[in-house]
mmCIF file of C-alpha atoms in Angstrom:
data_model
loop_
_atom_site.group_PDB
_atom_site.id
_atom_site.type_symbol
_atom_site.label_atom_id
_atom_site.label_comp_id
_atom_site.label_asym_id
_atom_site.label_seq_id
_atom_site.Cartn_x
_atom_site.Cartn_y
_atom_site.Cartn_z
ATOM 1 C CA UNK A 552 50.389 95.773 65.977
ATOM 2 C CA UNK A 553 53.157 95.052 68.553
ATOM 3 C CA UNK A 554 56.673 96.316 68.002
ATOM 4 C CA UNK A 555 59.574 93.829 67.849
ATOM 5 C CA UNK A 556 63.004 94.794 69.252
ATOM 6 C CA UNK A 557 66.284 93.152 68.339
ATOM 7 C CA UNK A 558 69.736 94.202 69.576
ATOM 8 C CA UNK A 559 72.862 92.571 68.129
ATOM 9 C CA UNK A 560 76.532 93.150 67.353
ATOM 10 C CA UNK A 561 77.085 93.509 63.659
ATOM 11 C CA UNK A 562 80.041 93.170 61.317
ATOM 12 C CA UNK A 563 79.984 93.618 57.570
ATOM 13 C CA UNK A 564 82.237 92.243 54.833
ATOM 14 C CA UNK A 565 82.425 92.531 51.081
ATOM 15 C CA UNK A 566 82.905 89.301 49.122
ATOM 16 C CA UNK A 567 83.041 88.480 45.512
ATOM 17 C CA UNK A 568 80.030 86.402 44.264
ATOM 18 C CA UNK A 569 82.357 83.363 44.034
ATOM 19 C CA UNK A 570 83.695 83.680 47.563
ATOM 20 C CA UNK A 571 80.258 84.384 48.967
ATOM 21 C CA UNK A 572 78.840 81.247 47.352
ATOM 22 C CA UNK A 573 81.779 79.163 48.677
ATOM 23 C CA UNK A 574 81.319 80.472 52.183
ATOM 24 C CA UNK A 575 77.546 80.008 52.143
ATOM 25 C CA UNK A 576 78.018 76.431 50.974
ATOM 26 C CA UNK A 577 80.401 75.771 53.833
ATOM 27 C CA UNK A 578 78.066 77.253 56.406
ATOM 28 C CA UNK A 579 74.988 75.394 55.132
ATOM 29 C CA UNK A 580 75.768 71.997 56.875
ATOM 30 C CA UNK A 581 76.104 73.703 60.273
ATOM 31 C CA UNK A 582 73.559 76.501 60.179
ATOM 32 C CA UNK A 583 69.875 76.618 59.466
ATOM 33 C CA UNK A 584 68.806 78.386 56.329
ATOM 34 C CA UNK A 585 66.263 81.163 56.849
ATOM 35 C CA UNK A 586 62.746 79.746 56.494
ATOM 36 C CA UNK A 587 61.955 82.428 53.945
ATOM 37 C CA UNK A 588 64.905 81.543 51.777
ATOM 38 C CA UNK A 589 64.767 77.814 51.350
ATOM 39 C CA UNK A 590 65.452 77.069 47.696
ATOM 40 C CA UNK A 591 68.143 79.642 47.148
ATOM 41 C CA UNK A 592 67.146 82.880 48.852
ATOM 42 C CA UNK A 593 64.570 85.617 48.652
ATOM 43 C CA UNK A 594 64.082 89.242 47.631
ATOM 44 C CA UNK A 595 64.249 92.168 50.032
ATOM 45 C CA UNK A 596 62.917 95.594 49.016
ATOM 46 C CA UNK A 597 63.001 98.734 51.234
ATOM 47 C CA UNK A 598 61.821 102.311 50.968
ATOM 48 C CA UNK A 599 64.192 104.502 52.974
ATOM 49 C CA UNK A 600 63.218 107.851 54.454
ATOM 50 C CA UNK A 601 65.647 110.713 55.002
ATOM 51 C CA UNK A 602 65.735 114.444 55.712
ATOM 52 C CA UNK A 603 65.716 116.913 52.809
ATOM 53 C CA UNK A 604 69.492 117.192 53.241
ATOM 54 C CA UNK A 605 70.096 113.426 53.395
ATOM 55 C CA UNK A 606 71.341 113.643 56.967
ATOM 56 C CA UNK A 607 71.164 109.885 57.655
ATOM 57 C CA UNK A 608 73.140 109.074 54.525
ATOM 58 C CA UNK A 609 75.677 111.815 55.442
ATOM 59 C CA UNK A 610 76.065 110.449 58.939
ATOM 60 C CA UNK A 611 76.992 107.072 57.447
ATOM 61 C CA UNK A 612 79.541 108.657 55.044
ATOM 62 C CA UNK A 613 81.133 110.612 57.877
ATOM 63 C CA UNK A 614 81.246 107.631 60.201
ATOM 64 C CA UNK A 615 79.141 109.249 62.947
ATOM 65 C CA UNK A 616 79.113 106.975 65.990
ATOM 66 C CA UNK A 617 75.344 107.106 66.585
ATOM 67 C CA UNK A 618 73.132 107.022 63.529
ATOM 68 C CA UNK A 619 69.749 105.798 62.338
ATOM 69 C CA UNK A 620 67.776 104.587 59.359
ATOM 70 C CA UNK A 621 63.996 104.630 58.907
ATOM 71 C CA UNK A 622 62.457 102.342 56.298
ATOM 72 C CA UNK A 623 59.483 100.398 55.075
ATOM 73 C CA UNK A 624 60.388 96.797 54.047
ATOM 74 C CA UNK A 625 58.616 94.099 52.031
ATOM 75 C CA UNK A 626 59.643 90.780 50.597
ATOM 76 C CA UNK A 627 57.149 90.555 47.759
ATOM 77 C CA UNK A 628 55.394 93.410 45.932
ATOM 78 C CA UNK A 629 52.153 91.499 46.213
ATOM 79 C CA UNK A 630 52.173 91.739 50.009
ATOM 80 C CA UNK A 631 49.259 93.478 51.708
ATOM 81 C CA UNK A 632 51.483 94.696 54.535
ATOM 82 C CA UNK A 633 54.950 96.088 55.143
ATOM 83 C CA UNK A 634 57.449 96.214 58.017
ATOM 84 C CA UNK A 635 58.147 99.710 59.368
ATOM 85 C CA UNK A 636 61.589 99.753 60.932
ATOM 86 C CA UNK A 637 63.800 102.109 62.942
ATOM 87 C CA UNK A 638 67.380 100.896 62.861
ATOM 88 C CA UNK A 639 69.828 102.566 65.260
ATOM 89 C CA UNK A 640 73.521 101.921 65.465
ATOM 90 C CA UNK A 641 76.083 102.871 68.081
ATOM 91 C CA UNK A 642 79.507 101.690 66.984
ATOM 92 C CA UNK A 643 79.319 97.988 66.293
ATOM 93 C CA UNK A 644 76.017 97.470 68.139
ATOM 94 C CA UNK A 645 72.740 97.569 66.294
ATOM 95 C CA UNK A 646 69.261 98.033 67.692
ATOM 96 C CA UNK A 647 66.365 97.467 65.378
ATOM 97 C CA UNK A 648 62.702 97.999 66.250
ATOM 98 C CA UNK A 649 59.954 97.081 63.818
ATOM 99 C CA UNK A 650 56.217 96.830 63.506
ATOM 100 C CA UNK A 651 54.025 95.354 60.752
ATOM 101 C CA UNK A 652 51.678 97.912 59.167
ATOM 102 C CA UNK A 653 49.050 97.599 56.379
ATOM 103 C CA UNK A 654 49.642 98.478 52.793
ATOM 104 C CA UNK A 655 47.293 101.435 53.099
ATOM 105 C CA UNK A 656 49.305 102.632 56.126
ATOM 106 C CA UNK A 657 52.547 102.304 54.146
ATOM 107 C CA UNK A 658 51.200 104.305 51.260
ATOM 108 C CA UNK A 659 49.930 107.142 53.545
ATOM 109 C CA UNK A 660 53.293 107.330 55.253
ATOM 110 C CA UNK A 661 55.134 107.418 51.896
ATOM 111 C CA UNK A 662 52.801 110.211 50.766
ATOM 112 C CA UNK A 663 53.912 112.295 53.775
ATOM 113 C CA UNK A 664 50.870 111.782 55.956
ATOM 114 C CA UNK A 665 52.607 111.414 59.317
ATOM 115 C CA UNK A 666 49.272 111.497 61.150
ATOM 116 C CA UNK A 667 48.990 107.769 60.334
ATOM 117 C CA UNK A 668 51.588 107.270 63.089
ATOM 118 C CA UNK A 669 49.464 108.890 65.783
ATOM 119 C CA UNK A 670 46.913 107.518 68.190
ATOM 120 C CA UNK A 671 47.942 103.875 67.961
ATOM 121 C CA UNK A 672 49.268 103.443 71.511
ATOM 122 C CA UNK A 673 52.603 102.231 70.221
ATOM 123 C CA UNK A 674 55.862 103.763 71.587
ATOM 124 C CA UNK A 675 57.753 103.082 68.364
ATOM 125 C CA UNK A 676 55.192 104.883 66.229
ATOM 126 C CA UNK A 677 55.051 107.762 68.655
ATOM 127 C CA UNK A 678 58.842 108.082 68.533
ATOM 128 C CA UNK A 679 58.844 107.896 64.730
ATOM 129 C CA UNK A 680 56.197 110.615 64.577
ATOM 130 C CA UNK A 681 58.342 112.992 66.633
ATOM 131 C CA UNK A 682 61.578 112.169 64.739
ATOM 132 C CA UNK A 683 60.041 112.297 61.271
ATOM 133 C CA UNK A 684 58.107 115.499 61.983
ATOM 134 C CA UNK A 685 60.940 117.457 63.566
ATOM 135 C CA UNK A 686 63.460 116.449 60.864
ATOM 136 C CA UNK A 687 61.000 116.578 57.900
ATOM 137 C CA UNK A 688 61.633 113.034 56.815
ATOM 138 C CA UNK A 689 60.487 112.081 53.320
ATOM 139 C CA UNK A 690 60.917 109.075 50.966
ATOM 140 C CA UNK A 691 64.474 108.947 49.638
ATOM 141 C CA UNK A 692 65.177 105.772 47.625
ATOM 142 C CA UNK A 693 63.966 102.208 47.048
ATOM 143 C CA UNK A 694 66.708 99.587 47.495
ATOM 144 C CA UNK A 695 66.261 95.977 46.470
ATOM 145 C CA UNK A 696 68.592 92.928 46.598
ATOM 146 C CA UNK A 697 68.604 89.149 46.748
ATOM 147 C CA UNK A 698 69.285 87.627 50.170
ATOM 148 C CA UNK A 699 70.441 84.247 51.391
ATOM 149 C CA UNK A 700 70.425 83.976 55.190
ATOM 150 C CA UNK A 701 71.587 81.401 57.789
ATOM 151 C CA UNK A 702 70.903 81.247 61.515
ATOM 152 C CA UNK A 703 72.502 79.435 64.495
ATOM 153 C CA UNK A 704 70.744 79.354 67.927
ATOM 154 C CA UNK A 705 73.807 79.647 70.177
ATOM 155 C CA UNK A 706 74.537 83.347 70.259
ATOM 156 C CA UNK A 707 71.498 84.108 68.154
ATOM 157 C CA UNK A 708 73.788 84.213 65.089
ATOM 158 C CA UNK A 709 72.459 85.425 61.810
ATOM 159 C CA UNK A 710 74.591 85.603 58.620
ATOM 160 C CA UNK A 711 73.198 87.163 55.490
ATOM 161 C CA UNK A 712 74.501 87.394 51.947
ATOM 162 C CA UNK A 713 73.023 90.285 49.952
ATOM 163 C CA UNK A 714 73.704 90.360 46.210
ATOM 164 C CA UNK A 715 72.477 92.175 43.167
ATOM 165 C CA UNK A 716 71.972 95.420 45.079
ATOM 166 C CA UNK A 717 69.879 97.769 42.938
ATOM 167 C CA UNK A 718 68.029 101.072 43.490
ATOM 168 C CA UNK A 719 65.319 103.339 42.236
ATOM 169 C CA UNK A 720 64.786 107.026 42.988
ATOM 170 C CA UNK A 721 62.468 108.032 40.137
ATOM 171 C CA UNK A 722 59.826 105.540 41.226
ATOM 172 C CA UNK A 723 59.290 105.230 44.954
ATOM 173 C CA UNK A 724 56.206 103.017 44.900
ATOM 174 C CA UNK A 725 57.309 100.212 47.179
ATOM 175 C CA UNK A 726 54.693 97.834 45.874
ATOM 176 C CA UNK A 727 55.229 98.384 42.135
ATOM 177 C CA UNK A 728 55.659 94.916 40.581
ATOM 178 C CA UNK A 729 57.334 96.361 37.466
ATOM 179 C CA UNK A 730 59.834 98.726 39.075
ATOM 180 C CA UNK A 731 62.931 99.510 37.060
ATOM 181 C CA UNK A 732 66.221 99.621 38.955
ATOM 182 C CA UNK A 733 69.786 100.779 38.501
ATOM 183 C CA UNK A 734 72.514 98.335 39.596
ATOM 184 C CA UNK A 735 74.463 99.800 42.515
ATOM 185 C CA UNK A 736 77.487 97.503 42.929
ATOM 186 C CA UNK A 737 78.458 93.912 41.983
ATOM 187 C CA UNK A 738 79.938 92.550 45.186
ATOM 188 C CA UNK A 739 78.089 90.643 47.909
ATOM 189 C CA UNK A 740 77.461 92.350 51.255
ATOM 190 C CA UNK A 741 77.927 89.755 53.986
ATOM 191 C CA UNK A 742 76.531 90.759 57.428
ATOM 192 C CA UNK A 743 77.269 88.820 60.603
ATOM 193 C CA UNK A 744 74.960 89.572 63.557
ATOM 194 C CA UNK A 745 75.032 87.958 66.951
ATOM 195 C CA UNK A 746 74.018 88.516 70.574
ATOM 196 C CA UNK A 747 76.818 88.333 73.055
ATOM 197 C CA UNK A 748 78.518 85.184 71.794
ATOM 198 C CA UNK A 749 79.890 84.301 68.364
ATOM 199 C CA UNK A 750 80.795 80.564 68.022
ATOM 200 C CA UNK A 751 84.492 79.985 67.247
ATOM 201 C CA UNK A 752 83.877 77.414 64.573
ATOM 202 C CA UNK A 753 81.736 79.855 62.574
ATOM 203 C CA UNK A 754 84.384 82.582 63.053
ATOM 204 C CA UNK A 755 86.998 80.156 61.713
ATOM 205 C CA UNK A 756 84.903 79.322 58.651
ATOM 206 C CA UNK A 757 84.479 83.005 57.877
ATOM 207 C CA UNK A 758 88.188 83.814 58.409
ATOM 208 C CA UNK A 759 89.225 81.058 56.030
ATOM 209 C CA UNK A 760 87.787 83.119 53.184
ATOM 210 C CA UNK A 761 89.844 86.240 54.131
ATOM 211 C CA UNK A 762 86.849 88.604 53.816
ATOM 212 C CA UNK A 763 87.412 92.329 53.468
ATOM 213 C CA UNK A 764 85.819 94.042 56.442
ATOM 214 C CA UNK A 765 83.834 97.001 55.261
ATOM 215 C CA UNK A 766 81.145 99.204 56.877
ATOM 216 C CA UNK A 767 79.350 99.408 53.531
ATOM 217 C CA UNK A 768 75.790 100.624 53.629
ATOM 218 C CA UNK A 769 73.384 99.520 50.935
ATOM 219 C CA UNK A 770 71.252 102.593 51.600
ATOM 220 C CA UNK A 771 74.199 105.044 51.449
ATOM 221 C CA UNK A 772 75.556 103.598 48.214
ATOM 222 C CA UNK A 773 72.107 103.572 46.678
ATOM 223 C CA UNK A 774 71.347 107.154 47.651
ATOM 224 C CA UNK A 775 74.785 108.252 46.511
ATOM 225 C CA UNK A 776 74.185 106.617 43.100
ATOM 226 C CA UNK A 777 71.734 109.358 42.289
ATOM 227 C CA UNK A 778 73.531 112.413 43.768
#
């Protein structure tokens, strides 16, 4: 169970479904579609954790320079594992560390059993134990959406189109195959991530669609939907 670390610059835009589809179709000949999404995309579902006062969501709303998110993520409710992630952001730079855990591990964590994080000789899990214990983290909301993603090797570019964002707070069972959701918003969240270098031709393709730059957070909007 080895942690994976990724650090990238990140920019977000809001696009209409029509504009998002047009941009994706223009990028497709030049970029490689994510292996998980061949055939039109894939589903992403995350269980977010937050403090009793919703501090992480509030930090986003207030535009705090340094902020974090803790979540469990799956791509199919039938999975027997989940990805535990700590996402930290400082300005426009994002650092994400993640580790795959078993389904049983995920359920224990969601039930508030933080001891599952201990004794595994993993710095990420140790850090999460301290952070979640000291700040009394607990499950907050499940967020799901449909993703289409493209990659380009030069600059480690990744562009994602997330649509149909929906959320559940009454049911926080990440693996429930029949979960009922509330639609959060209709537009498509487009995220551009890269490491050091962003190819000019991709930047030009994106600019042609006059996207509205927005630091929208799917987690914040989903949590706010129920407040």
